[in-house]
Coordinates of C-alpha atoms in Angstrom, one line a residue:
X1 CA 145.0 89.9 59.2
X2 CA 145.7 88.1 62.7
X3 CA 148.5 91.4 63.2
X4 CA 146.2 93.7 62.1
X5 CA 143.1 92.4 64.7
X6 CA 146.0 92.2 67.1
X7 CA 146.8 96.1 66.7
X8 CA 143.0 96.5 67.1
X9 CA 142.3 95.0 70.0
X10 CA 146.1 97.1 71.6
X11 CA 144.7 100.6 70.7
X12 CA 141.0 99.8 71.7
X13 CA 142.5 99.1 75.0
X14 CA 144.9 102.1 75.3
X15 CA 142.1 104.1 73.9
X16 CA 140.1 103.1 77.4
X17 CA 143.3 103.5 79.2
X18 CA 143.3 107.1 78.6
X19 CA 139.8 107.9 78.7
X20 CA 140.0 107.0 82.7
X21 CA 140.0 109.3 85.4
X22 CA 143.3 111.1 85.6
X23 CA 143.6 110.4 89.1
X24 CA 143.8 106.8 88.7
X25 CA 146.8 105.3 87.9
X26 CA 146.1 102.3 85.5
X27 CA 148.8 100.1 85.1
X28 CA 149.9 99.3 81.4
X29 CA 148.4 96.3 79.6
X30 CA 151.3 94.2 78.0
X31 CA 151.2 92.8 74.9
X32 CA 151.5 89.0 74.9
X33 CA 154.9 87.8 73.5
X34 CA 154.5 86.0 70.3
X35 CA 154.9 81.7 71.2
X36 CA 158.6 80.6 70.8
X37 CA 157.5 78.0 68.4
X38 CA 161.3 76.5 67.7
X39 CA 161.4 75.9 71.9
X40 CA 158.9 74.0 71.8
X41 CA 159.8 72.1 69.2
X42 CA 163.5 71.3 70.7
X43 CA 161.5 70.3 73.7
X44 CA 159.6 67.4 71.6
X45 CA 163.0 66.7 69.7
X46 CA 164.5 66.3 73.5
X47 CA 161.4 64.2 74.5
X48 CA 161.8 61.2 71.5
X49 CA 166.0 61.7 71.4
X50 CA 165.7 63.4 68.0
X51 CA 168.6 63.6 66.1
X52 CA 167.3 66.4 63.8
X53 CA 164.2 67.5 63.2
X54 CA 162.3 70.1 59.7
X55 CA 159.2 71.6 59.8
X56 CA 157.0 73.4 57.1
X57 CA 153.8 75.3 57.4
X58 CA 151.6 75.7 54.7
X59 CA 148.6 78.0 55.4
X60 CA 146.3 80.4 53.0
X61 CA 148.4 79.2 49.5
X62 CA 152.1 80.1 51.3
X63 CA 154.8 78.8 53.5
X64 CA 154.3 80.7 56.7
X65 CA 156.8 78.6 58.9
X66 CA 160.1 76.8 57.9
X67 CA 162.6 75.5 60.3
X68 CA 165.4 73.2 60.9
X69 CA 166.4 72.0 64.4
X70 CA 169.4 69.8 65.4
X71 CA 171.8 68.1 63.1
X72 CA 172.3 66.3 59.9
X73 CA 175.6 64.9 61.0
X74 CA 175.6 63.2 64.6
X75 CA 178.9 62.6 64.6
X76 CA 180.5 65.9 63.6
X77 CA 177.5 67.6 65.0
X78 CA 176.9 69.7 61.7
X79 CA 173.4 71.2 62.1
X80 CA 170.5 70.5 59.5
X81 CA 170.4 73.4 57.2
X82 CA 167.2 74.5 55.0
X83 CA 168.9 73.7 52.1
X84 CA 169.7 69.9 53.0
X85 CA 168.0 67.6 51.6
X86 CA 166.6 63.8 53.3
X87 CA 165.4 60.9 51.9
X88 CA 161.9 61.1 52.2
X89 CA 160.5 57.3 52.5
X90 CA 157.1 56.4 51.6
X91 CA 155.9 60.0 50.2
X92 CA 158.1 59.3 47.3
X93 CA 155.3 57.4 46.1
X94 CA 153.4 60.4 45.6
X95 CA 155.3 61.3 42.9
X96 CA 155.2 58.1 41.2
X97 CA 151.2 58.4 41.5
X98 CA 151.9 62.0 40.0
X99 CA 154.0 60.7 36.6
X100 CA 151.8 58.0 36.2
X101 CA 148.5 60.2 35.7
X102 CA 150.7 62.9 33.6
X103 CA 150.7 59.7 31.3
X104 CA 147.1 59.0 31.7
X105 CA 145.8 62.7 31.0
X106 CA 147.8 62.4 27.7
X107 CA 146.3 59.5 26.4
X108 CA 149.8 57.2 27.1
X109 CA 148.2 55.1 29.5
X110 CA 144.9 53.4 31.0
X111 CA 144.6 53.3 34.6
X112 CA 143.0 49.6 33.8
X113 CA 145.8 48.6 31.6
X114 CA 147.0 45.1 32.3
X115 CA 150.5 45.3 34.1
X116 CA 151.2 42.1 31.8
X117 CA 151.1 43.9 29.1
X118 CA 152.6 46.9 29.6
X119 CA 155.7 45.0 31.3
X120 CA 156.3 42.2 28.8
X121 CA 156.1 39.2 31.2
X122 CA 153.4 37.9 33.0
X123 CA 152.0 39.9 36.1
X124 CA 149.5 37.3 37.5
X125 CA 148.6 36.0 40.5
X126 CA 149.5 32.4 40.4
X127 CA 145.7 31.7 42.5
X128 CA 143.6 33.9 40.3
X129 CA 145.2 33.5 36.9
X130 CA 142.3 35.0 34.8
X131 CA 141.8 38.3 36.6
X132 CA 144.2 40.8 35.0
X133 CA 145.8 43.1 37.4
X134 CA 145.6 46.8 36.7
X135 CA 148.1 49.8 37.5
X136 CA 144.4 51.6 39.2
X137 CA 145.0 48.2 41.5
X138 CA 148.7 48.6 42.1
X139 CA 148.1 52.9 42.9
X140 CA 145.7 51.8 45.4
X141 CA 147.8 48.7 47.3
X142 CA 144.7 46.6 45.9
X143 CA 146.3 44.0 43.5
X144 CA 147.0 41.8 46.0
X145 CA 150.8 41.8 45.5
X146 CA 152.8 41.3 48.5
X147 CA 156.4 42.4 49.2
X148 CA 157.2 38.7 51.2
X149 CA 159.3 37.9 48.0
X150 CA 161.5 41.5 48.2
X151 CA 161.0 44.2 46.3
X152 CA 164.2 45.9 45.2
X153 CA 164.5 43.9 42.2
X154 CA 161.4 42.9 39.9
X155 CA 163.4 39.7 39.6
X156 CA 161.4 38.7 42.2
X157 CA 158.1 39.6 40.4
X158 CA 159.4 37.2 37.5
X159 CA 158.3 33.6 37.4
X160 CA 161.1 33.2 34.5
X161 CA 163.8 34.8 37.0
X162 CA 162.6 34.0 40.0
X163 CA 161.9 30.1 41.8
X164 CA 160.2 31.9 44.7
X165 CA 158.0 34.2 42.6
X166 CA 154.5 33.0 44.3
X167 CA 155.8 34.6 47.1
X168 CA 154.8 37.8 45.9
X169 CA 150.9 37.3 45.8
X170 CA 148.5 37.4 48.4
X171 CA 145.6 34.3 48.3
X172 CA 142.9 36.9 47.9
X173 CA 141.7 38.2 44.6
X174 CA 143.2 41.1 43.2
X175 CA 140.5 44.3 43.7
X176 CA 139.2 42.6 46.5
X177 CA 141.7 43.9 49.5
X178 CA 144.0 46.5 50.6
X179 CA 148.0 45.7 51.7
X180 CA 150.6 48.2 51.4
X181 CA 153.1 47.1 48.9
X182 CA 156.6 48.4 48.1
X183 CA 156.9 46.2 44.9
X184 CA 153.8 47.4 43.6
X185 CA 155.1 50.9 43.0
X186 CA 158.3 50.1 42.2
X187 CA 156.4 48.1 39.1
X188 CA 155.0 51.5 38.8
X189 CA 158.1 52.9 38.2
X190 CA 159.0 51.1 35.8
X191 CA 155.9 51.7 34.1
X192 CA 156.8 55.3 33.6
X193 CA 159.9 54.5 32.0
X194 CA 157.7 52.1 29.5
X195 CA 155.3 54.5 28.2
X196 CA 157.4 57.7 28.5
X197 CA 160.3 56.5 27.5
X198 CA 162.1 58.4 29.5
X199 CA 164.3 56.5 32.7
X200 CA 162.5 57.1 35.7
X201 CA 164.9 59.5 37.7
X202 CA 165.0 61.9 35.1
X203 CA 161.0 61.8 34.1
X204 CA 160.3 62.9 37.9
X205 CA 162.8 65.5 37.8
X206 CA 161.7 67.3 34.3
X207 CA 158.3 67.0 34.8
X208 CA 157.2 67.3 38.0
X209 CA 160.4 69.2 40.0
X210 CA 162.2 71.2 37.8
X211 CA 158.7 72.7 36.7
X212 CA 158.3 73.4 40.2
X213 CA 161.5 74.8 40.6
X214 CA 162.7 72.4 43.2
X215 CA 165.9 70.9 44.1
X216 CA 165.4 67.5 44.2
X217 CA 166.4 63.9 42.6
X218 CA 166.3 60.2 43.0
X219 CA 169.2 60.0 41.5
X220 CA 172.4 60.6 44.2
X221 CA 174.5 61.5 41.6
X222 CA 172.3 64.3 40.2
X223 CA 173.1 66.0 43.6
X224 CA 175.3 68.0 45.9
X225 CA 176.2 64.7 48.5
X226 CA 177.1 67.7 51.1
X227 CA 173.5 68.3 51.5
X228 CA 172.3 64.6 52.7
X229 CA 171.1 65.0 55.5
X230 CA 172.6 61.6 57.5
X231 CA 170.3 59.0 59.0
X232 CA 170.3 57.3 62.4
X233 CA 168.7 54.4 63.9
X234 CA 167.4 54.7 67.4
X235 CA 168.4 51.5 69.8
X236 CA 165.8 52.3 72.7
X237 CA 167.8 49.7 74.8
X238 CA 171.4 51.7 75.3
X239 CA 169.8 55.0 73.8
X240 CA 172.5 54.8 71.0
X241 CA 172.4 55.9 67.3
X242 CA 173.7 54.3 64.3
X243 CA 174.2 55.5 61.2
X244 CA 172.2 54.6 58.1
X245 CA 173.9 54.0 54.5
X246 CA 171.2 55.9 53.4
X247 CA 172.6 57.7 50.1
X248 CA 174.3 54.7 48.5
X249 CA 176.0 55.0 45.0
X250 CA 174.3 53.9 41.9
X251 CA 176.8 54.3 39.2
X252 CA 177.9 50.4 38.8
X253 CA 174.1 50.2 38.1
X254 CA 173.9 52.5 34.7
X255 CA 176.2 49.8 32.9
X256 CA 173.7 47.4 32.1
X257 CA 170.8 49.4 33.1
X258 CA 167.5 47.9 31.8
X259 CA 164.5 50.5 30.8
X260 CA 161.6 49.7 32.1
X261 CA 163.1 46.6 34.5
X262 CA 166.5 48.0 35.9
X263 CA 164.2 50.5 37.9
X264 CA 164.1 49.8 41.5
X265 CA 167.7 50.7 41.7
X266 CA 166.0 54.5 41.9
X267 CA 163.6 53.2 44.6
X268 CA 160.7 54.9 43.4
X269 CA 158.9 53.5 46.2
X270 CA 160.6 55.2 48.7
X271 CA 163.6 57.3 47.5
X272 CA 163.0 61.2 46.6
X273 CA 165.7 63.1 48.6
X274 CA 164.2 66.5 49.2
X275 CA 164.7 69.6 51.4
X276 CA 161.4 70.7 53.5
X277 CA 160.6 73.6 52.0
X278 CA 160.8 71.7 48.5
X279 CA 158.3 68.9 49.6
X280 CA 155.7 71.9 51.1
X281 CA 155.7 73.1 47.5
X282 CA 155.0 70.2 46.1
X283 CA 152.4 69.7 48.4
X284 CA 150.8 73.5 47.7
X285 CA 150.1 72.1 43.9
X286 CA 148.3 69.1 45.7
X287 CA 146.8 71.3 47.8
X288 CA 145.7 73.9 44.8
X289 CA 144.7 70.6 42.6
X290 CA 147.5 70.1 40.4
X291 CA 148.9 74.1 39.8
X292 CA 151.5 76.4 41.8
X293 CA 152.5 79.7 40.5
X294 CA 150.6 78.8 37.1
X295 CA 152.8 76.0 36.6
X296 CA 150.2 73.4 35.7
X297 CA 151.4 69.4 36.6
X298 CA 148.1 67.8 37.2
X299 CA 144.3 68.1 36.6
X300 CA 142.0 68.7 39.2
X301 CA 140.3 65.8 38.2
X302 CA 143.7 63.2 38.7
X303 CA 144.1 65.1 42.0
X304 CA 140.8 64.1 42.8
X305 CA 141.6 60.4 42.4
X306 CA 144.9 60.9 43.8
X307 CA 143.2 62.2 47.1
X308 CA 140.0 60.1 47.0
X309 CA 139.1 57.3 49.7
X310 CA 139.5 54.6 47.4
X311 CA 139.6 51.3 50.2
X312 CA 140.3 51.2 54.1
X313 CA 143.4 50.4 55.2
X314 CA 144.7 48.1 58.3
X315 CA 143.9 51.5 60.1
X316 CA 140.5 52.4 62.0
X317 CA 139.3 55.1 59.8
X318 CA 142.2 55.9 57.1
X319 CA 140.8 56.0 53.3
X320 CA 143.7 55.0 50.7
X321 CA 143.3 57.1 47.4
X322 CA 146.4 56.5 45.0
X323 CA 149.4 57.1 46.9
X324 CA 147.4 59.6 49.4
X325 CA 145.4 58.5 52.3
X326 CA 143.0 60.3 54.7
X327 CA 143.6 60.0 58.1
X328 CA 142.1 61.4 61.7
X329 CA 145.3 60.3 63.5
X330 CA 148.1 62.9 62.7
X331 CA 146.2 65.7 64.3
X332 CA 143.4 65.8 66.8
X333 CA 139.9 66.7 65.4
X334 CA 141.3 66.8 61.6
X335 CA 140.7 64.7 59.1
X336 CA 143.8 65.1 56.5
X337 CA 144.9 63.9 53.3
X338 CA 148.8 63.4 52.6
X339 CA 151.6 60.6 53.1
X340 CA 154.1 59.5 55.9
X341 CA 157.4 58.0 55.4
X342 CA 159.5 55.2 57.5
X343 CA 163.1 53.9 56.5
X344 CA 166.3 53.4 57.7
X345 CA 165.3 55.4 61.0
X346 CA 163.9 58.6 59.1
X347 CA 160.0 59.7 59.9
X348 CA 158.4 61.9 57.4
X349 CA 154.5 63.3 56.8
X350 CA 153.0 65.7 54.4
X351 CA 149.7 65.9 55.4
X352 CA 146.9 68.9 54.5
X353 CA 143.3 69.9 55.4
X354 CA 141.8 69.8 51.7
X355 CA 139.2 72.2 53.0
X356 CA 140.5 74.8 55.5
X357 CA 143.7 74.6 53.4
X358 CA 146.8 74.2 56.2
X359 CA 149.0 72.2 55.6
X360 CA 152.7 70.3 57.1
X361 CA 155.3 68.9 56.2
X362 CA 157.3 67.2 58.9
X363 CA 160.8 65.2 58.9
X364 CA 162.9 63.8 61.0
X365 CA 166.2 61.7 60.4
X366 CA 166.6 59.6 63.9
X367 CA 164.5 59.0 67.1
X368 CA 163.1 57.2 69.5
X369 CA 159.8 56.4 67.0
X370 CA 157.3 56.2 70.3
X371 CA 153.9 55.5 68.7
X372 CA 150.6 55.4 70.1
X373 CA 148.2 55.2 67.4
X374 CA 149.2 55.2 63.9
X375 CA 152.0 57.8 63.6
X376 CA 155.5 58.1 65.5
X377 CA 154.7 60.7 68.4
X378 CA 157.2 62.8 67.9
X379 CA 155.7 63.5 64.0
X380 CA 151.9 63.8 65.9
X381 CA 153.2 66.4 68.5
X382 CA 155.3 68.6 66.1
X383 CA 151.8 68.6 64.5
X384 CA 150.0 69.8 67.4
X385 CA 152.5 72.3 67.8
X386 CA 152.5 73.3 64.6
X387 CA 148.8 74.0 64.7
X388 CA 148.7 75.4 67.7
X389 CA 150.8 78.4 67.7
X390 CA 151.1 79.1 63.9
X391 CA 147.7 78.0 62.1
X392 CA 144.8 78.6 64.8
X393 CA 146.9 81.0 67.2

């Protein structure tokens, strides 16, 4: 449609051109040259010392913009491909969200089940004993759980394996406050893998990405290890990189691999490796409320709560739903829904507007992590970008 107004506007102009006096010489109105989008983004990637840096653009129900800039491999200065995938961080959370309410819609699950008794030990905590906590609480970072104690292990949530287990509570009520919690989720994950029966890597995978028709795992072993994209720390000081071990085997873990305990070793929490076009599909179901291509993985009504603005954050603002938030920081004058990622030196965000239905995802594996308000810089400028020359050109 933009094209076509475009060819308008050209031939209503030549049109007058040659409707002028023929004495006249008029000179010839040049079209404007379509905006080199991928300089501009090299230009922020030079600005924060990016390492590499993918973009997605979701706009009208279809990806109208995918690139890859810079490398995946520092060192041998292999350059990131649209195929590679990168551990995605936080936003892996959305997908945990996503099984859990697949087991709520069939009846497998309350959202105010007691943790307790879905996990088999006690899930208390240790200053408000009576008040059970609820996986609605731990969706929404309100159980008042903390992650001082660790949280790749649920050892640590144990008070029969763990002397420091107090650690990981909060002194305010559970329900009563919001703090972003790691340990929560991975609790979630292992949630999945009590009701479903199903281990948690491969629940994701058959029933939310392979019906999607996305290349994607948790599991490192369930993919092609020439496709990682590497991650780099930034050290601002020297301007040096260092590389992350951020694709660790797993395998020595499957020998005495607990269901329904064993499961941070997946890092639900935080560790979906992904390519960039694969996380903008999975955001066009969020964005369609739960359906792409007819393939149906939630109801609008779980997306709803998914998406909601269930409690404030530490941010001015931001709305937490369960495992989305709403924020007014990623890009000027937009309120958006989505998730960002941080770990190991990696910056992710899939973020959409739920209303004038655009969308981005954004992913970087190494910078200078500059931040101003809530997000790295270089994540809020490739958003501007973005915007700018592909969405409201």
């Amino acid at each position: 449609m933009k094209n076509f107004v475009k060819t308008l506007l050209v031939c209503a102009a030549v049109f007058a051109v040659s409707c002028s006096s023929s004495e006249q010489e008029t000179p010839e109105i040049p079209l404007q040259p379509e905006p080199d989008v991928a300089q501009e983004l090299d230009a922020i990637m030079k600005r924060y010392s990016a390492v590499g840096l993918a973009v997605a653009v979701v706009d009208e129900g279809k990806i109208v913009y995918e690139n890859t800039l810079g490398f995946k491999d520092l060192e041998a200065k292999t350059p990131w491909e649209k195929t590679d995938v990168l551990r995605i961080a936080s936003i892996s959370k959305s997908f945990v969200a996503t099984s859990i309410l697949q087991l709520v819609e069939q009846g497998k699950l309350g959202l105010d089940s007691d943790v307790s008794e879905i996990m088999g030990f006690v899930v208390r905590n240790p200053k408000y004993p009576e008040t059970p906590i609820t996986v609605r609480m731990l969706l929404s970072h309100t159980s008042s759980m903390s992650d001082a104690n660790g949280y790749f292990t649920l050892d640590n949530l144990n008070r029969e394996t763990s002397r420091t287990w107090e650690k990981a509570w909060n002194g305010y009520e559970p329900g009563s406050k919001y703090q972003y919690c790691n340990l929560g989720y991975n609790t979630l994950g292992a949630i999945v893998e009590k009701v479903s029966g199903e281990r948690f890597d491969k629940y994701v995978s058959d029933h939310i990405l392979k019906p999607l028709g996305v290349y994607a795992h948790h599991n490192v072993h369930e993919l092609d290890a020439s496709r990682f994209v590497g991650i780099y720390t930034f050290n601002a000081s020297n301007s040096s990189y260092k590389k992350s071990d951020a694709y660790p085997s797993i395998e020595d873990a499957f020998a005495d691999y607990r269901m329904g305990y064993s499961t941070p070793v997946f890092s639900p929490t935080g560790g979906l490796k992904i390519s960039v076009g694969g996380l903008a599909k999975v955001m066009m179901m969020h964005m369609n409320m739960g359906t792409l291509g007819g393939v149906k993985i939630l109801t609008p009504q779980s997306c709803e709560m998914m998406q909601s603005e269930i409690t404030p954050t530490n941010y001015e603002g931001e709305r937490y739903g369960m495992a989305l938030l709403r924020t007014n920081d990623l890009l000027g004058g937009h309120r958006l829904v989505g998730h960002d990622g941080l770990a190991l030196g990696a910056h992710t965000a899939m973020f959409w507007h739920p209303e004038q239905k655009f969308g981005f995802v954004i992913m970087t594996n190494g910078c200078n992590a500059k931040t101003d308000k809530v997000f790295a810089n270089i994540l809020c400028e490739s958003a501007e970008c973005l915007y700018k020359n592909i969405i409201n050109r």
